[in-house]
Amino acid sequence: MKKLIVLISALVLLASCGGKKNNEQQEQQPVNKVENVVALTDAQYKNAGIETGNIENKTISSVLKLNGKIDVPPQNMVSVSVPLGGYLKSTKLLPGLHVSKGEVLAIMEDPQYIQLQQDYLTAKAQLSFNESEYKRQKDLNESKAASDKVYEQAKATYQTQYVLIKSLEQKLRLVGLNPANVTAGNISKSINIYSPISGFVSAVNVNIGKYVNPSDVLFELVNPNDIHLALTVFDKDLNKLAVGQHLLAYTNTHPEKKYPCEVILISKNLSGDNAAQVHCHFEEYDKNLLPGMFMNADVEISGANTAVLPDDAIVRFENKNYAFVQKGNRQFEMTEVQIGNSENGFTEIIDGAKHAGQMFATKGAYNLLMVLKNTADD
């Protein structure tokens, strides 16, 4: 019996000690701090330069970012070729070089140019004989001294030769030779290639000594008077643009260099990815802008009335945006906010509706963040 009493007493004592130990552990456990709330002393509040205010409503413009490439209408881009193949004898063209309409771009050589002039002069001499014979047979026929058949044959021969002459004249003009200047004493083995427009050389595809076929493109010329920027715009953004609207274009390599443009045409056709082409005209041409070059563009879009806070009311911390909501006298809570566009010292608060009526620290938010983080570190 004594053993039983001793055992019970020992168990009670052990339980008592264990409970006391647990209570001590609970008392020693620190109380968790609220890490997004900061309470300032009077001195801290004055030194932080804090001002408070509610969310306001203002009109904030947004920027629509687009991309596209430089394009030229077909009538302003010319591929220069030679109608009759030949060897390139000489050219001084380089990409980017300015040329004037009628200027000699290159000189070609080939035996077929000689043959063409020979055929023309031979046909011209034959035409003179055929014309005389035709007139003689006509006179004889009128006097009944020659049959109608002989007369008609002479007439057909003359007309056939006349057609041949006219055809050869056009071939000569096609290669840049004036038929009136082609004589037996000045047959040339070479022809000149002339520029059909005034503009800039965008490509040189041949070298001296190379044989060029009629289907080959020697040079590509661009008339810069109508060079334009073709932007890709998705259907959801088309209603934000209008003809006459202005924008700023820039390249990836030199984003600081801005090119003012004006929207001149908005395509009505959508591609497979629901995008349309918007054509813009450069207000000033720059010879560094070449067809096919990719560009970006910023279009300022008039915005609607929206909830805003001053820029000074918003701080960025750990890749998120915050503002400080006043919770009491000199007490503020750091609250995450969703921001949009900024303009004239104000930033759009996308989720402003849920913060309606709340008082924010409109100045001194950064100082509040520093105090809060220093307190948390301590």
PDB file of N, CA and C in Angstrom, residues 107-186:
ATOM      1  N   ILE A 107      27.173  50.142-118.065  1.00  0.00           N
ATOM      2  CA  ILE A 107      27.426  49.939-119.496  1.00  0.00           C
ATOM      3  C   ILE A 107      27.552  48.438-119.736  1.00  0.00           C
ATOM      4  N   MET A 108      26.788  47.942-120.726  1.00  0.00           N
ATOM      5  CA  MET A 108      26.786  46.518-121.064  1.00  0.00           C
ATOM      6  C   MET A 108      27.438  46.309-122.429  1.00  0.00           C
ATOM      7  N   GLU A 109      28.044  45.141-122.622  1.00  0.00           N
ATOM      8  CA  GLU A 109      28.645  44.767-123.906  1.00  0.00           C
ATOM      9  C   GLU A 109      28.192  43.374-124.308  1.00  0.00           C
ATOM     10  N   ASP A 110      27.958  43.195-125.623  1.00  0.00           N
ATOM     11  CA  ASP A 110      27.629  41.862-126.125  1.00  0.00           C
ATOM     12  C   ASP A 110      27.555  41.900-127.654  1.00  0.00           C
ATOM     13  N   PRO A 111      27.957  40.810-128.321  1.00  0.00           N
ATOM     14  CA  PRO A 111      27.881  40.765-129.790  1.00  0.00           C
ATOM     15  C   PRO A 111      26.464  40.918-130.329  1.00  0.00           C
ATOM     16  N   GLN A 112      25.447  40.534-129.535  1.00  0.00           N
ATOM     17  CA  GLN A 112      24.089  40.628-130.054  1.00  0.00           C
ATOM     18  C   GLN A 112      23.630  42.076-130.214  1.00  0.00           C
ATOM     19  N   TYR A 113      24.292  43.009-129.490  1.00  0.00           N
ATOM     20  CA  TYR A 113      23.970  44.417-129.707  1.00  0.00           C
ATOM     21  C   TYR A 113      24.448  44.853-131.093  1.00  0.00           C
ATOM     22  N   ILE A 114      25.607  44.337-131.470  1.00  0.00           N
ATOM     23  CA  ILE A 114      26.129  44.615-132.817  1.00  0.00           C
ATOM     24  C   ILE A 114      25.209  43.997-133.864  1.00  0.00           C
ATOM     25  N   GLN A 115      24.776  42.758-133.608  1.00  0.00           N
ATOM     26  CA  GLN A 115      23.901  42.063-134.553  1.00  0.00           C
ATOM     27  C   GLN A 115      22.579  42.791-134.728  1.00  0.00           C
ATOM     28  N   LEU A 116      22.034  43.321-133.649  1.00  0.00           N
ATOM     29  CA  LEU A 116      20.767  44.044-133.730  1.00  0.00           C
ATOM     30  C   LEU A 116      20.901  45.279-134.616  1.00  0.00           C
ATOM     31  N   GLN A 117      21.990  46.013-134.454  1.00  0.00           N
ATOM     32  CA  GLN A 117      22.197  47.202-135.286  1.00  0.00           C
ATOM     33  C   GLN A 117      22.425  46.821-136.749  1.00  0.00           C
ATOM     34  N   GLN A 118      23.146  45.720-136.945  1.00  0.00           N
ATOM     35  CA  GLN A 118      23.367  45.236-138.314  1.00  0.00           C
ATOM     36  C   GLN A 118      22.048  44.844-138.970  1.00  0.00           C
ATOM     37  N   ASP A 119      21.208  44.121-138.243  1.00  0.00           N
ATOM     38  CA  ASP A 119      19.909  43.707-138.786  1.00  0.00           C
ATOM     39  C   ASP A 119      19.060  44.920-139.139  1.00  0.00           C
ATOM     40  N   TYR A 120      19.132  45.936-138.310  1.00  0.00           N
ATOM     41  CA  TYR A 120      18.331  47.138-138.564  1.00  0.00           C
ATOM     42  C   TYR A 120      18.803  47.852-139.830  1.00  0.00           C
ATOM     43  N   LEU A 121      20.115  48.033-139.970  1.00  0.00           N
ATOM     44  CA  LEU A 121      20.640  48.743-141.141  1.00  0.00           C
ATOM     45  C   LEU A 121      20.397  47.946-142.425  1.00  0.00           C
ATOM     46  N   THR A 122      20.532  46.624-142.352  1.00  0.00           N
ATOM     47  CA  THR A 122      20.273  45.778-143.524  1.00  0.00           C
ATOM     48  C   THR A 122      18.805  45.849-143.926  1.00  0.00           C
ATOM     49  N   ALA A 123      17.926  45.766-142.930  1.00  0.00           N
ATOM     50  CA  ALA A 123      16.493  45.841-143.218  1.00  0.00           C
ATOM     51  C   ALA A 123      16.110  47.211-143.759  1.00  0.00           C
ATOM     52  N   LYS A 124      16.769  48.240-143.259  1.00  0.00           N
ATOM     53  CA  LYS A 124      16.482  49.603-143.723  1.00  0.00           C
ATOM     54  C   LYS A 124      16.870  49.774-145.193  1.00  0.00           C
ATOM     55  N   ALA A 125      18.022  49.189-145.565  1.00  0.00           N
ATOM     56  CA  ALA A 125      18.450  49.257-146.968  1.00  0.00           C
ATOM     57  C   ALA A 125      17.494  48.470-147.858  1.00  0.00           C
ATOM     58  N   GLN A 126      17.055  47.322-147.396  1.00  0.00           N
ATOM     59  CA  GLN A 126      16.113  46.511-148.168  1.00  0.00           C
ATOM     60  C   GLN A 126      14.773  47.217-148.310  1.00  0.00           C
ATOM     61  N   LEU A 127      14.377  47.950-147.266  1.00  0.00           N
ATOM     62  CA  LEU A 127      13.105  48.683-147.329  1.00  0.00           C
ATOM     63  C   LEU A 127      13.138  49.735-148.430  1.00  0.00           C
ATOM     64  N   SER A 128      14.268  50.380-148.589  1.00  0.00           N
ATOM     65  CA  SER A 128      14.386  51.406-149.637  1.00  0.00           C
ATOM     66  C   SER A 128      14.179  50.790-151.024  1.00  0.00           C
ATOM     67  N   PHE A 129      14.776  49.613-151.240  1.00  0.00           N
ATOM     68  CA  PHE A 129      14.582  48.934-152.526  1.00  0.00           C
ATOM     69  C   PHE A 129      13.129  48.493-152.705  1.00  0.00           C
ATOM     70  N   ASN A 130      12.550  47.909-151.622  1.00  0.00           N
ATOM     71  CA  ASN A 130      11.167  47.425-151.711  1.00  0.00           C
ATOM     72  C   ASN A 130      10.181  48.563-151.947  1.00  0.00           C
ATOM     73  N   GLU A 131      10.478  49.711-151.367  1.00  0.00           N
ATOM     74  CA  GLU A 131       9.591  50.858-151.563  1.00  0.00           C
ATOM     75  C   GLU A 131       9.625  51.336-153.019  1.00  0.00           C
ATOM     76  N   SER A 132      10.822  51.363-153.601  1.00  0.00           N
ATOM     77  CA  SER A 132      10.951  51.779-155.008  1.00  0.00           C
ATOM     78  C   SER A 132      10.247  50.790-155.935  1.00  0.00           C
ATOM     79  N   GLU A 133      10.405  49.507-155.657  1.00  0.00           N
ATOM     80  CA  GLU A 133       9.764  48.490-156.487  1.00  0.00           C
ATOM     81  C   GLU A 133       8.247  48.551-156.356  1.00  0.00           C
ATOM     82  N   TYR A 134       7.787  48.811-155.126  1.00  0.00           N
ATOM     83  CA  TYR A 134       6.341  48.923-154.909  1.00  0.00           C
ATOM     84  C   TYR A 134       5.763  50.097-155.701  1.00  0.00           C
ATOM     85  N   LYS A 135       6.426  51.228-155.673  1.00  0.00           N
ATOM     86  CA  LYS A 135       5.936  52.407-156.406  1.00  0.00           C
ATOM     87  C   LYS A 135       5.968  52.158-157.924  1.00  0.00           C
ATOM     88  N   ARG A 136       7.032  51.461-158.397  1.00  0.00           N
ATOM     89  CA  ARG A 136       7.126  51.179-159.839  1.00  0.00           C
ATOM     90  C   ARG A 136       6.001  50.257-160.291  1.00  0.00           C
ATOM     91  N   GLN A 137       5.735  49.214-159.509  1.00  0.00           N
ATOM     92  CA  GLN A 137       4.668  48.290-159.874  1.00  0.00           C
ATOM     93  C   GLN A 137       3.293  48.955-159.781  1.00  0.00           C
ATOM     94  N   LYS A 138       3.180  49.888-158.867  1.00  0.00           N
ATOM     95  CA  LYS A 138       1.909  50.614-158.749  1.00  0.00           C
ATOM     96  C   LYS A 138       1.642  51.446-159.999  1.00  0.00           C
ATOM     97  N   ASP A 139       2.683  52.127-160.479  1.00  0.00           N
ATOM     98  CA  ASP A 139       2.522  52.940-161.694  1.00  0.00           C
ATOM     99  C   ASP A 139       2.212  52.048-162.905  1.00  0.00           C
ATOM    100  N   LEU A 140       2.904  50.911-162.993  1.00  0.00           N
ATOM    101  CA  LEU A 140       2.658  50.006-164.114  1.00  0.00           C
ATOM    102  C   LEU A 140       1.253  49.426-164.058  1.00  0.00           C
ATOM    103  N   ASN A 141       0.787  49.138-162.869  1.00  0.00           N
ATOM    104  CA  ASN A 141      -0.550  48.568-162.722  1.00  0.00           C
ATOM    105  C   ASN A 141      -1.624  49.570-163.104  1.00  0.00           C
ATOM    106  N   GLU A 142      -1.375  50.826-162.726  1.00  0.00           N
ATOM    107  CA  GLU A 142      -2.359  51.859-163.068  1.00  0.00           C
ATOM    108  C   GLU A 142      -2.437  52.078-164.581  1.00  0.00           C
ATOM    109  N   SER A 143      -1.296  51.851-165.265  1.00  0.00           N
ATOM    110  CA  SER A 143      -1.292  52.004-166.736  1.00  0.00           C
ATOM    111  C   SER A 143      -1.575  50.686-167.454  1.00  0.00           C
ATOM    112  N   LYS A 144      -1.951  49.686-166.655  1.00  0.00           N
ATOM    113  CA  LYS A 144      -2.298  48.363-167.192  1.00  0.00           C
ATOM    114  C   LYS A 144      -1.110  47.662-167.847  1.00  0.00           C
ATOM    115  N   ALA A 145       0.104  48.080-167.443  1.00  0.00           N
ATOM    116  CA  ALA A 145       1.296  47.462-168.022  1.00  0.00           C
ATOM    117  C   ALA A 145       1.785  46.294-167.169  1.00  0.00           C
ATOM    118  N   ALA A 146       1.213  46.146-165.969  1.00  0.00           N
ATOM    119  CA  ALA A 146       1.593  45.036-165.084  1.00  0.00           C
ATOM    120  C   ALA A 146       0.330  44.449-164.476  1.00  0.00           C
ATOM    121  N   SER A 147       0.404  43.164-164.196  1.00  0.00           N
ATOM    122  CA  SER A 147      -0.774  42.478-163.658  1.00  0.00           C
ATOM    123  C   SER A 147      -1.003  42.871-162.190  1.00  0.00           C
ATOM    124  N   ASP A 148      -2.230  42.646-161.759  1.00  0.00           N
ATOM    125  CA  ASP A 148      -2.560  42.942-160.360  1.00  0.00           C
ATOM    126  C   ASP A 148      -1.765  42.057-159.396  1.00  0.00           C
ATOM    127  N   LYS A 149      -1.496  40.833-159.793  1.00  0.00           N
ATOM    128  CA  LYS A 149      -0.784  39.905-158.929  1.00  0.00           C
ATOM    129  C   LYS A 149       0.627  40.391-158.622  1.00  0.00           C
ATOM    130  N   VAL A 150       1.316  40.844-159.648  1.00  0.00           N
ATOM    131  CA  VAL A 150       2.682  41.346-159.446  1.00  0.00           C
ATOM    132  C   VAL A 150       2.671  42.585-158.559  1.00  0.00           C
ATOM    133  N   TYR A 151       1.685  43.445-158.791  1.00  0.00           N
ATOM    134  CA  TYR A 151       1.557  44.664-157.984  1.00  0.00           C
ATOM    135  C   TYR A 151       1.287  44.326-156.511  1.00  0.00           C
ATOM    136  N   GLU A 152       0.361  43.403-156.263  1.00  0.00           N
ATOM    137  CA  GLU A 152       0.025  43.030-154.890  1.00  0.00           C
ATOM    138  C   GLU A 152       1.209  42.374-154.187  1.00  0.00           C
ATOM    139  N   GLN A 153       1.982  41.605-154.931  1.00  0.00           N
ATOM    140  CA  GLN A 153       3.154  40.972-154.337  1.00  0.00           C
ATOM    141  C   GLN A 153       4.199  42.011-153.932  1.00  0.00           C
ATOM    142  N   ALA A 154       4.408  42.996-154.778  1.00  0.00           N
ATOM    143  CA  ALA A 154       5.357  44.074-154.463  1.00  0.00           C
ATOM    144  C   ALA A 154       4.882  44.882-153.260  1.00  0.00           C
ATOM    145  N   LYS A 155       3.579  45.100-153.201  1.00  0.00           N
ATOM    146  CA  LYS A 155       3.001  45.843-152.076  1.00  0.00           C
ATOM    147  C   LYS A 155       3.187  45.074-150.765  1.00  0.00           C
ATOM    148  N   ALA A 156       2.925  43.749-150.789  1.00  0.00           N
ATOM    149  CA  ALA A 156       3.055  42.929-149.584  1.00  0.00           C
ATOM    150  C   ALA A 156       4.509  42.866-149.114  1.00  0.00           C
ATOM    151  N   THR A 157       5.424  42.752-150.068  1.00  0.00           N
ATOM    152  CA  THR A 157       6.848  42.703-149.706  1.00  0.00           C
ATOM    153  C   THR A 157       7.288  44.000-149.040  1.00  0.00           C
ATOM    154  N   TYR A 158       6.823  45.119-149.567  1.00  0.00           N
ATOM    155  CA  TYR A 158       7.169  46.424-148.994  1.00  0.00           C
ATOM    156  C   TYR A 158       6.593  46.573-147.586  1.00  0.00           C
ATOM    157  N   GLN A 159       5.334  46.202-147.411  1.00  0.00           N
ATOM    158  CA  GLN A 159       4.689  46.350-146.105  1.00  0.00           C
ATOM    159  C   GLN A 159       5.328  45.438-145.054  1.00  0.00           C
ATOM    160  N   THR A 160       5.701  44.215-145.485  1.00  0.00           N
ATOM    161  CA  THR A 160       6.366  43.293-144.558  1.00  0.00           C
ATOM    162  C   THR A 160       7.701  43.861-144.091  1.00  0.00           C
ATOM    163  N   GLN A 161       8.426  44.422-145.031  1.00  0.00           N
ATOM    164  CA  GLN A 161       9.725  45.010-144.685  1.00  0.00           C
ATOM    165  C   GLN A 161       9.558  46.242-143.790  1.00  0.00           C
ATOM    166  N   TYR A 162       8.489  46.988-144.023  1.00  0.00           N
ATOM    167  CA  TYR A 162       8.203  48.180-143.212  1.00  0.00           C
ATOM    168  C   TYR A 162       7.917  47.772-141.757  1.00  0.00           C
ATOM    169  N   VAL A 163       7.136  46.697-141.588  1.00  0.00           N
ATOM    170  CA  VAL A 163       6.837  46.192-140.240  1.00  0.00           C
ATOM    171  C   VAL A 163       8.117  45.728-139.553  1.00  0.00           C
ATOM    172  N   LEU A 164       8.994  45.047-140.301  1.00  0.00           N
ATOM    173  CA  LEU A 164      10.257  44.582-139.739  1.00  0.00           C
ATOM    174  C   LEU A 164      11.103  45.753-139.242  1.00  0.00           C
ATOM    175  N   ILE A 165      11.137  46.818-140.027  1.00  0.00           N
ATOM    176  CA  ILE A 165      11.898  48.010-139.637  1.00  0.00           C
ATOM    177  C   ILE A 165      11.367  48.589-138.327  1.00  0.00           C
ATOM    178  N   LYS A 166      10.050  48.738-138.248  1.00  0.00           N
ATOM    179  CA  LYS A 166       9.449  49.306-137.038  1.00  0.00           C
ATOM    180  C   LYS A 166       9.717  48.423-135.814  1.00  0.00           C
ATOM    181  N   SER A 167       9.699  47.122-136.015  1.00  0.00           N
ATOM    182  CA  SER A 167       9.983  46.191-134.927  1.00  0.00           C
ATOM    183  C   SER A 167      11.426  46.331-134.449  1.00  0.00           C
ATOM    184  N   LEU A 168      12.355  46.423-135.386  1.00  0.00           N
ATOM    185  CA  LEU A 168      13.764  46.574-135.027  1.00  0.00           C
ATOM    186  C   LEU A 168      14.034  47.919-134.360  1.00  0.00           C
ATOM    187  N   GLU A 169      13.302  48.938-134.774  1.00  0.00           N
ATOM    188  CA  GLU A 169      13.448  50.247-134.128  1.00  0.00           C
ATOM    189  C   GLU A 169      13.063  50.174-132.647  1.00  0.00           C
ATOM    190  N   GLN A 170      11.985  49.461-132.357  1.00  0.00           N
ATOM    191  CA  GLN A 170      11.554  49.323-130.962  1.00  0.00           C
ATOM    192  C   GLN A 170      12.555  48.503-130.147  1.00  0.00           C
ATOM    193  N   LYS A 171      13.143  47.494-130.764  1.00  0.00           N
ATOM    194  CA  LYS A 171      14.162  46.714-130.067  1.00  0.00           C
ATOM    195  C   LYS A 171      15.381  47.576-129.738  1.00  0.00           C
ATOM    196  N   LEU A 172      15.739  48.447-130.677  1.00  0.00           N
ATOM    197  CA  LEU A 172      16.857  49.357-130.427  1.00  0.00           C
ATOM    198  C   LEU A 172      16.542  50.301-129.265  1.00  0.00           C
ATOM    199  N   ARG A 173      15.328  50.839-129.271  1.00  0.00           N
ATOM    200  CA  ARG A 173      14.933  51.742-128.176  1.00  0.00           C
ATOM    201  C   ARG A 173      14.883  50.993-126.844  1.00  0.00           C
ATOM    202  N   LEU A 174      14.523  49.719-126.903  1.00  0.00           N
ATOM    203  CA  LEU A 174      14.421  48.911-125.694  1.00  0.00           C
ATOM    204  C   LEU A 174      15.767  48.773-124.994  1.00  0.00           C
ATOM    205  N   VAL A 175      16.835  48.747-125.763  1.00  0.00           N
ATOM    206  CA  VAL A 175      18.173  48.633-125.173  1.00  0.00           C
ATOM    207  C   VAL A 175      18.869  49.989-125.072  1.00  0.00           C
ATOM    208  N   GLY A 176      18.101  51.055-125.300  1.00  0.00           N
ATOM    209  CA  GLY A 176      18.645  52.395-125.096  1.00  0.00           C
ATOM    210  C   GLY A 176      19.347  53.000-126.287  1.00  0.00           C
ATOM    211  N   LEU A 177      19.141  52.455-127.478  1.00  0.00           N
ATOM    212  CA  LEU A 177      19.758  53.000-128.692  1.00  0.00           C
ATOM    213  C   LEU A 177      18.729  53.771-129.502  1.00  0.00           C
ATOM    214  N   ASN A 178      19.114  54.936-129.983  1.00  0.00           N
ATOM    215  CA  ASN A 178      18.238  55.757-130.818  1.00  0.00           C
ATOM    216  C   ASN A 178      18.397  55.330-132.270  1.00  0.00           C
ATOM    217  N   PRO A 179      17.343  54.817-132.911  1.00  0.00           N
ATOM    218  CA  PRO A 179      17.460  54.356-134.303  1.00  0.00           C
ATOM    219  C   PRO A 179      17.992  55.429-135.244  1.00  0.00           C
ATOM    220  N   ALA A 180      17.674  56.684-134.972  1.00  0.00           N
ATOM    221  CA  ALA A 180      18.135  57.767-135.844  1.00  0.00           C
ATOM    222  C   ALA A 180      19.651  57.921-135.808  1.00  0.00           C
ATOM    223  N   ASN A 181      20.271  57.457-134.722  1.00  0.00           N
ATOM    224  CA  ASN A 181      21.723  57.591-134.590  1.00  0.00           C
ATOM    225  C   ASN A 181      22.481  56.345-135.026  1.00  0.00           C
ATOM    226  N   VAL A 182      21.753  55.304-135.409  1.00  0.00           N
ATOM    227  CA  VAL A 182      22.405  54.061-135.834  1.00  0.00           C
ATOM    228  C   VAL A 182      22.712  54.146-137.325  1.00  0.00           C
ATOM    229  N   THR A 183      23.990  54.206-137.639  1.00  0.00           N
ATOM    230  CA  THR A 183      24.435  54.241-139.037  1.00  0.00           C
ATOM    231  C   THR A 183      25.569  53.235-139.212  1.00  0.00           C
ATOM    232  N   ALA A 184      25.937  53.010-140.457  1.00  0.00           N
ATOM    233  CA  ALA A 184      27.004  52.046-140.733  1.00  0.00           C
ATOM    234  C   ALA A 184      28.332  52.493-140.138  1.00  0.00           C
ATOM    235  N   GLY A 185      28.479  53.795-139.901  1.00  0.00           N
ATOM    236  CA  GLY A 185      29.753  54.303-139.392  1.00  0.00           C
ATOM    237  C   GLY A 185      29.860  54.351-137.881  1.00  0.00           C
ATOM    238  N   ASN A 186      28.778  54.095-137.149  1.00  0.00           N
ATOM    239  CA  ASN A 186      28.874  54.188-135.676  1.00  0.00           C
ATOM    240  C   ASN A 186      28.183  53.023-134.962  1.00  0.00           C
TER     241      ASN A 186
END
